[in-house]
XYZ file of C-alpha atoms in Angstrom:
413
model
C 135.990 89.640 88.810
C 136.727 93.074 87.993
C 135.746 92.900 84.189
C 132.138 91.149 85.851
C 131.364 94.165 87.542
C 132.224 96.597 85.062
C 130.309 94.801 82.406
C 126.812 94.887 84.789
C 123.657 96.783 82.795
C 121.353 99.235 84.691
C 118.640 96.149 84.647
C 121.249 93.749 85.827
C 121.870 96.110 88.741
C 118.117 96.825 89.313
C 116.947 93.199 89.631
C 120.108 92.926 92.129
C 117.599 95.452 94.034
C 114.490 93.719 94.128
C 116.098 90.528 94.976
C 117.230 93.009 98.273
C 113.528 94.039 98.493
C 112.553 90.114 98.678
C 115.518 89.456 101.170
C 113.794 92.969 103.468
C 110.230 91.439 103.300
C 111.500 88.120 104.217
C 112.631 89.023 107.412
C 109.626 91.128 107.733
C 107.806 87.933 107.455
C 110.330 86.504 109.740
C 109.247 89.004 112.416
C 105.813 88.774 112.355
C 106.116 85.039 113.002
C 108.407 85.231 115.987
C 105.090 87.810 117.233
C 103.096 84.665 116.978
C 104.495 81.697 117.573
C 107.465 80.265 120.284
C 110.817 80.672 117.960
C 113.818 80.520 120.547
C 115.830 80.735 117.645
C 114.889 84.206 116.174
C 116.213 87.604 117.885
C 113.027 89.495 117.324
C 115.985 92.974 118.163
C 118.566 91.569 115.775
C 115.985 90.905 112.955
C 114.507 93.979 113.338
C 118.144 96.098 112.260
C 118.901 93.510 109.985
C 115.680 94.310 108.805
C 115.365 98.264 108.353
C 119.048 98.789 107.910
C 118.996 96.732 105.032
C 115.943 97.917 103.371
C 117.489 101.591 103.132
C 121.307 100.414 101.975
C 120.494 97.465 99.502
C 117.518 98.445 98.832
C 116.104 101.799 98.739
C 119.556 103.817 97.986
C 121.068 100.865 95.909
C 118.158 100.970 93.530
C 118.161 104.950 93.863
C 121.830 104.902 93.203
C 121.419 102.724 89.633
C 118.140 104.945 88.178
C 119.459 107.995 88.798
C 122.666 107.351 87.713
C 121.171 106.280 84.228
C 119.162 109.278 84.208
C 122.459 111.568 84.398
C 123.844 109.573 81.655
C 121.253 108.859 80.112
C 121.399 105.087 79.798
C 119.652 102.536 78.289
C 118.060 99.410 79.969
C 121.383 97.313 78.688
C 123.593 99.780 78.771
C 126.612 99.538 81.471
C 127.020 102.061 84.365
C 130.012 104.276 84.442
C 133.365 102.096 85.944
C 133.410 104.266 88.787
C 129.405 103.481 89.576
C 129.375 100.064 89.086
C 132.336 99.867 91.623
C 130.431 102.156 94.120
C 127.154 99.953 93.737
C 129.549 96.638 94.351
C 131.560 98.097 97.314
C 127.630 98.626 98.564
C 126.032 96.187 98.039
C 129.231 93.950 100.161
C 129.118 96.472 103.034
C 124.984 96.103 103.096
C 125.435 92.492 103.226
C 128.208 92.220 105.781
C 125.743 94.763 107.369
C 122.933 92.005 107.029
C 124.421 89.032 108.323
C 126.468 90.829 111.280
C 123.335 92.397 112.495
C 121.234 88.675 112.422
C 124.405 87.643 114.267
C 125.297 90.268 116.792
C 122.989 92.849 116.250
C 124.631 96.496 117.245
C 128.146 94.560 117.650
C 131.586 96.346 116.375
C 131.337 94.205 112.933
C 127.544 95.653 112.454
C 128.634 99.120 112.631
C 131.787 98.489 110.691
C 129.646 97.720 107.842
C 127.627 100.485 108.698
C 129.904 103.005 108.732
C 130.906 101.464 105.760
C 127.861 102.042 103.957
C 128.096 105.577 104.976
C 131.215 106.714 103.419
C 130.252 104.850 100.238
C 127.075 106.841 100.329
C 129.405 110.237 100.609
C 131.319 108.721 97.638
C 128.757 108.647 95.492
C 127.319 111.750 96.534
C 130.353 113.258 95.644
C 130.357 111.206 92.009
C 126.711 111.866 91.336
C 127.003 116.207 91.858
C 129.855 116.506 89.619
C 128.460 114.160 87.088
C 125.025 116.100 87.370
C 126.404 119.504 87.421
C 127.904 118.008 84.146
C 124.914 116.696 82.288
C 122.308 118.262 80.151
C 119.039 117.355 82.347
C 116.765 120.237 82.808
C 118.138 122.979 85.607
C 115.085 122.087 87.792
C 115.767 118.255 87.406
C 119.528 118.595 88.482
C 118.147 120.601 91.646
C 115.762 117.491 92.920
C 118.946 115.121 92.447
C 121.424 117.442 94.158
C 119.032 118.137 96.550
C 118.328 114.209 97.280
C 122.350 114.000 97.654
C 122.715 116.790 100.264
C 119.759 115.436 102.411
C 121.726 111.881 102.140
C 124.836 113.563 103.955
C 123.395 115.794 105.894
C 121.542 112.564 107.200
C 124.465 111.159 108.791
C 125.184 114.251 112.001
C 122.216 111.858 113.068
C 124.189 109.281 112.979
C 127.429 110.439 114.036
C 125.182 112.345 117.108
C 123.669 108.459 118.751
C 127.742 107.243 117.770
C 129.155 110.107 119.899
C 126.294 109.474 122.782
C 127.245 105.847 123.247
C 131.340 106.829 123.260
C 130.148 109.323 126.018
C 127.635 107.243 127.437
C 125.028 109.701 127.539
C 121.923 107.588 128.036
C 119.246 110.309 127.439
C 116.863 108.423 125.716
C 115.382 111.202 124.516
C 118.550 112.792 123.001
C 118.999 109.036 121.048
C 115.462 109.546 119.383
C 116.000 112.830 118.813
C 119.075 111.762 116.766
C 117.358 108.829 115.304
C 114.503 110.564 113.897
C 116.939 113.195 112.714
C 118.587 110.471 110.484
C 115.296 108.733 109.724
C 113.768 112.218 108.706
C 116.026 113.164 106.161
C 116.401 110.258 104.666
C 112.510 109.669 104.197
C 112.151 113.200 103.289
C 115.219 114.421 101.620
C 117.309 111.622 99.830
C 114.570 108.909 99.047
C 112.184 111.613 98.399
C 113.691 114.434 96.351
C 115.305 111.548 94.546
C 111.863 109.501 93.197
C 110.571 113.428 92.495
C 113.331 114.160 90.225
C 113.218 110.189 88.650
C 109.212 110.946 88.143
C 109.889 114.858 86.519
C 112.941 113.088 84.367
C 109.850 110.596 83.187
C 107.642 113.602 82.763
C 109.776 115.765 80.706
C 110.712 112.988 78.471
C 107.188 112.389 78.009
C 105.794 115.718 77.329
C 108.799 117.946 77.145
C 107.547 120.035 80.222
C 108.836 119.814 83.756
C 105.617 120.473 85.575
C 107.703 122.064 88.451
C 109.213 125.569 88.657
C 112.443 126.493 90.289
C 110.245 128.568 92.880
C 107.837 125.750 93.682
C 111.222 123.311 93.969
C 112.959 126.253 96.289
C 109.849 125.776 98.327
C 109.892 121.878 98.711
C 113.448 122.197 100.008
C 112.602 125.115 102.464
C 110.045 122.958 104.199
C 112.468 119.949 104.701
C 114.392 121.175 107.560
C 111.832 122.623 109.636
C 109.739 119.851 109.430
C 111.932 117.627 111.333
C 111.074 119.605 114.278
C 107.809 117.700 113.622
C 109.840 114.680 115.507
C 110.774 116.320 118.625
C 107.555 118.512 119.411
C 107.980 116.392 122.882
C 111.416 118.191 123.352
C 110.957 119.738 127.165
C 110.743 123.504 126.898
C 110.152 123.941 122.921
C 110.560 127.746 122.492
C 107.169 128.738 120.944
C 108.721 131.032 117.911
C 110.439 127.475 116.590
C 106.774 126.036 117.223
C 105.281 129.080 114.835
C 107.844 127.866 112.173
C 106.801 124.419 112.535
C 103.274 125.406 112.003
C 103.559 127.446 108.807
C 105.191 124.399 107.099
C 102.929 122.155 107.180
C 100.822 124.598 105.819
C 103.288 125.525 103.190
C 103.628 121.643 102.506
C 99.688 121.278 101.590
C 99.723 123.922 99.666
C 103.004 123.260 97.500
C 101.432 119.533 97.215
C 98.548 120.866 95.973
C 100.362 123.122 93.544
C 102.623 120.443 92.100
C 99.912 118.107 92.037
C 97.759 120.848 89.959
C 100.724 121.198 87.365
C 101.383 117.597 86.669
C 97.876 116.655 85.868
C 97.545 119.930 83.672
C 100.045 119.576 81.733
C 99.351 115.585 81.388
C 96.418 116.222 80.274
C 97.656 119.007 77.507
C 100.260 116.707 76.267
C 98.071 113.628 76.177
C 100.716 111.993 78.121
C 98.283 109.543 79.989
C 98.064 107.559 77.614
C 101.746 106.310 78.043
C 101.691 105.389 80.960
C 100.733 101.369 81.645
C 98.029 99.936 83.531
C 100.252 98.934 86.281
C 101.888 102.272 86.747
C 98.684 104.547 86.509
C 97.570 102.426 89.622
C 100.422 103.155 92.081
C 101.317 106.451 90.829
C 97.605 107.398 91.570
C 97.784 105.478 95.024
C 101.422 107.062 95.582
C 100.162 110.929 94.890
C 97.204 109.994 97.708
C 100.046 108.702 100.078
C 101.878 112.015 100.205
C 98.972 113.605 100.666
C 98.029 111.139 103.650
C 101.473 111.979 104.824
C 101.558 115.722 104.721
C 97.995 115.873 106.391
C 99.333 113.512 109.223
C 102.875 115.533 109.536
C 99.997 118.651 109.959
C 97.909 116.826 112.257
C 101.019 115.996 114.627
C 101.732 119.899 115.264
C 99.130 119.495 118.509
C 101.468 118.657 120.930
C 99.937 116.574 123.161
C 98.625 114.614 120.098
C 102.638 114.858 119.255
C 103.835 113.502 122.335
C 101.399 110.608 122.143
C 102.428 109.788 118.687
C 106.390 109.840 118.609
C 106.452 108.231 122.274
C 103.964 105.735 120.749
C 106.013 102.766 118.986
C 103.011 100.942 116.750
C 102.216 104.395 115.332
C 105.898 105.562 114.521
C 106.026 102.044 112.381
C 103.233 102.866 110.365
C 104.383 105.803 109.705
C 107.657 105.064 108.499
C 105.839 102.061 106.708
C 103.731 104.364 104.719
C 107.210 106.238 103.349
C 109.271 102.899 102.911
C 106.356 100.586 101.365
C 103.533 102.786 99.971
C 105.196 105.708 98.346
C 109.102 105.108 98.008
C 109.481 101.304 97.375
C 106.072 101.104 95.224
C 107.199 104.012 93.199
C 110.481 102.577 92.633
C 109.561 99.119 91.181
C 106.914 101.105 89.027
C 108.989 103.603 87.646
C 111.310 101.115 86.569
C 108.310 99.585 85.259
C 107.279 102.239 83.356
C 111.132 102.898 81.658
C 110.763 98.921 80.722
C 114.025 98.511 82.997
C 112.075 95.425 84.270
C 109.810 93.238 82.033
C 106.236 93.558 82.644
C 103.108 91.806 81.553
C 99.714 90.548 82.540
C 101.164 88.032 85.030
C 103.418 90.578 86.421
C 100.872 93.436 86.232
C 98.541 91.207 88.807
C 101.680 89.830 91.380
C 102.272 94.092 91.004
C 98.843 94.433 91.945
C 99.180 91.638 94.756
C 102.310 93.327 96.002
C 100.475 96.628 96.307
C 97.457 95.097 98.005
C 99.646 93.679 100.954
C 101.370 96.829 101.521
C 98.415 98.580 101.747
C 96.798 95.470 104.396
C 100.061 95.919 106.381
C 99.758 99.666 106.772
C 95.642 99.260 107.311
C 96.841 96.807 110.479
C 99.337 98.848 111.551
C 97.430 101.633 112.261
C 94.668 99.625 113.678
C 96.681 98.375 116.356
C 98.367 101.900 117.111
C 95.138 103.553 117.663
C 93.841 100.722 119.406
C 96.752 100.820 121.814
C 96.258 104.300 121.924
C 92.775 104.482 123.241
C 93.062 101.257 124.932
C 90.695 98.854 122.731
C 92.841 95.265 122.195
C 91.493 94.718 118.299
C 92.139 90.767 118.145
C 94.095 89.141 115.311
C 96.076 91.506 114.059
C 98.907 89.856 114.710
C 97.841 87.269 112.253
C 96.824 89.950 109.808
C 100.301 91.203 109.772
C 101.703 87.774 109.320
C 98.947 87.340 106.475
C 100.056 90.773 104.895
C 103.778 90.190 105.206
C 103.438 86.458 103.458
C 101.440 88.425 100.438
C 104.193 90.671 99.894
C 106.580 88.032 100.370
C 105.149 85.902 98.034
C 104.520 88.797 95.362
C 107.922 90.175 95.354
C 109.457 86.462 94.238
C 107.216 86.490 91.398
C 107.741 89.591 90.292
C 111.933 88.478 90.690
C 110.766 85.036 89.178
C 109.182 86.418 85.707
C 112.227 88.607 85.411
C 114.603 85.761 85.247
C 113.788 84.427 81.945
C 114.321 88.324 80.421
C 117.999 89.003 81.825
């Protein structure tokens, strides 16, 4: 057993991850069946964590965990992780699954957040790994920020955590004290450790490229400034929100648009001086573009939510909150993901592929079009019929896409 795991590849480890991504859409197909038809068998709650606690551990991080750890070393596609990794990714990937099942079982039972806390301290483990092993390596100073940068956010996700633990020991009920410490955990994981991480993955791609970086160590000390204040974004419904925090809030999602802008300026300049564009495949040129769109989508809706009555509407407002976090998951972390790896020929591509990756992208996008119909239609009142069916019809093409994609890679391993 032991010499198994130490003998895994960065690819073996990687297609561990998208079969994780099929297992996630699965039960997001699972849902959006029980929202249509009579299935006494299915706890729509239990799914549901099962569900989105299992698409950030085994998932999200997992696959996270393996590229950047090949990055530091600098690893080929059949090259084995570092002992200590491939143990961390193993202990993971068993505390995600025990995760998994106990949540389908119990959902927030004492096994579920056994596993959970499990997951946790693994995650502090290899935070702890991956800063000495990047302080060690010989990746670009501005690089090395984005990935220790990614690693703080990761533990300084967890007070949100440890906050909704310590209010249900207490029993403090405050509902809005438990969203509050939800969205803190949700916010810097979406916005500090899956973000900052696919940022320094795309820069490592860049500078290998071109031999630029397309980001200065200003314009990266500016991204991280903006990541705290912006969770404030989340609890503009707080009661009695001193205005001088509101001011702060303000300026950075200012400062975001224009730092997007900036970044987005300097990639594209110096891919087009290094006639880098041309390296990049079909498939990849598609979702990158769509990607870069995204996070502008999702800065201009972070700036739109500093009205707060328009705030208070929004966060209090489930449908909407769920497209949101769709558009971070699905459209810009998870597509970038299987893309970049992709693009580093970690997993096989070709036409077939290129159109199930085309498929795949074309159901996420359907999913978040839906979701946001039905959030402003509950909004404003308007019932927009079948979108219920639409969701069940997007969730079956991602389904569907995501096996194919796992399928064609079989025959490479």
């Amino acid at each position: 057993m032991m010499n198994f795991i130490q003998q895994r590849s960065v690819r073996y480890w990687l297609v561990v991850a998208v079969l994780n991504l099929f297992l996630v859409a699965v039960l997001g197909l699972l849902m959006r069946l029980k929202a249509i038809f009579p299935m006494a068998w299915v706890n729509q709650k239990f799914i549901m964590h099962a569900h989105s606690h299992f698409a950030f551990s085994g998932w999200v991080s997992h696959a996270i965990m393996v590229l950047m750890v090949m990055v530091v070393f600098r690893l080929r596609t059949m090259d084995s992780l570092p002992t200590r990794y491939q143990y961390t990714l193993a202990a993971n990937l068993l505390a995600s699954f025990g995760m998994l099942i106990c949540f389908i079982l119990q959902g927030y039972g004492v096994y579920a957040i056994i596993f959970s806390t499990l997951v946790l301290i693994i995650s502090f483990v290899f935070a702890g790994y991956g800063w000495t092993d990047i302080n060690r390596s010989t990746l670009p100073p501005v690089i090395k920020y984005w990935f220790k940068a990614a690693l703080f956010f990761s533990v300084l996700s967890a007070i949100g955590t440890f906050a909704l633990v310590w209010l249900m020991v207490t029993q403090q009920l405050d509902p809005l004290k438990q969203l509050a410490s939800v969205y803190f955990y949700l916010h810097f994981q979406y916005n500090g450790w899956f973000l900052f991480a696919c940022v320094g993955l795309f820069l490592h791609w860049l500078h290998n490229s071109s031999g630029g970086v397309a980001c200065s160590k200003k314009l990266f000390w500016l991204f991280f400034s903006c990541v705290i204040p912006a969770y404030f974004l989340s609890v503009l419904w707080w009661k009695a929100f001193p205005d001088w925090l509101y001011a702060v809030v303000v300026l950075t999602v200012i400062l975001q648009l224009v730092i997007w802008y900036k970044f987005l300026r300097d990639v594209f300049r110096l891919l087009q001086e290094r006639n880098v564009f041309s390296l990049i495949n079909p498939t990849t040129k598609i979702i990158w573009g769509g990607v870069a769109l995204a996070i502008v989508l999702k800065i201009v809706l972070q700036a739109a939510s500093v009205v707060p009555v328009l705030s208070q509407l929004v966060y209090g407002y489930r449908p909407i909150v769920i497209a949101y976090l769709h558009l971070v998951l699905l459209v810009i972390i998870s597509l970038f993901l299987l893309s970049f790896a992709f693009q580093m020929q970690i997993l096989h591509r070709s036409r077939a592929i290129h159109r199930w990756t085309i498929s795949l992208a074309s159901g996420v996008v359907l999913n978040e079009l839906v979701l946001m119909v039905q959030g402003v239609g509950g909004l404003i009142r308007v019932y927009v019929p079948f979108t219920n069916q639409m969701l069940v019809v997007a969730a079956g093409v991602i389904v569907i896409s995501v096996f194919a994609i796992l399928y064609k890679q079989k025959r490479y391993q």
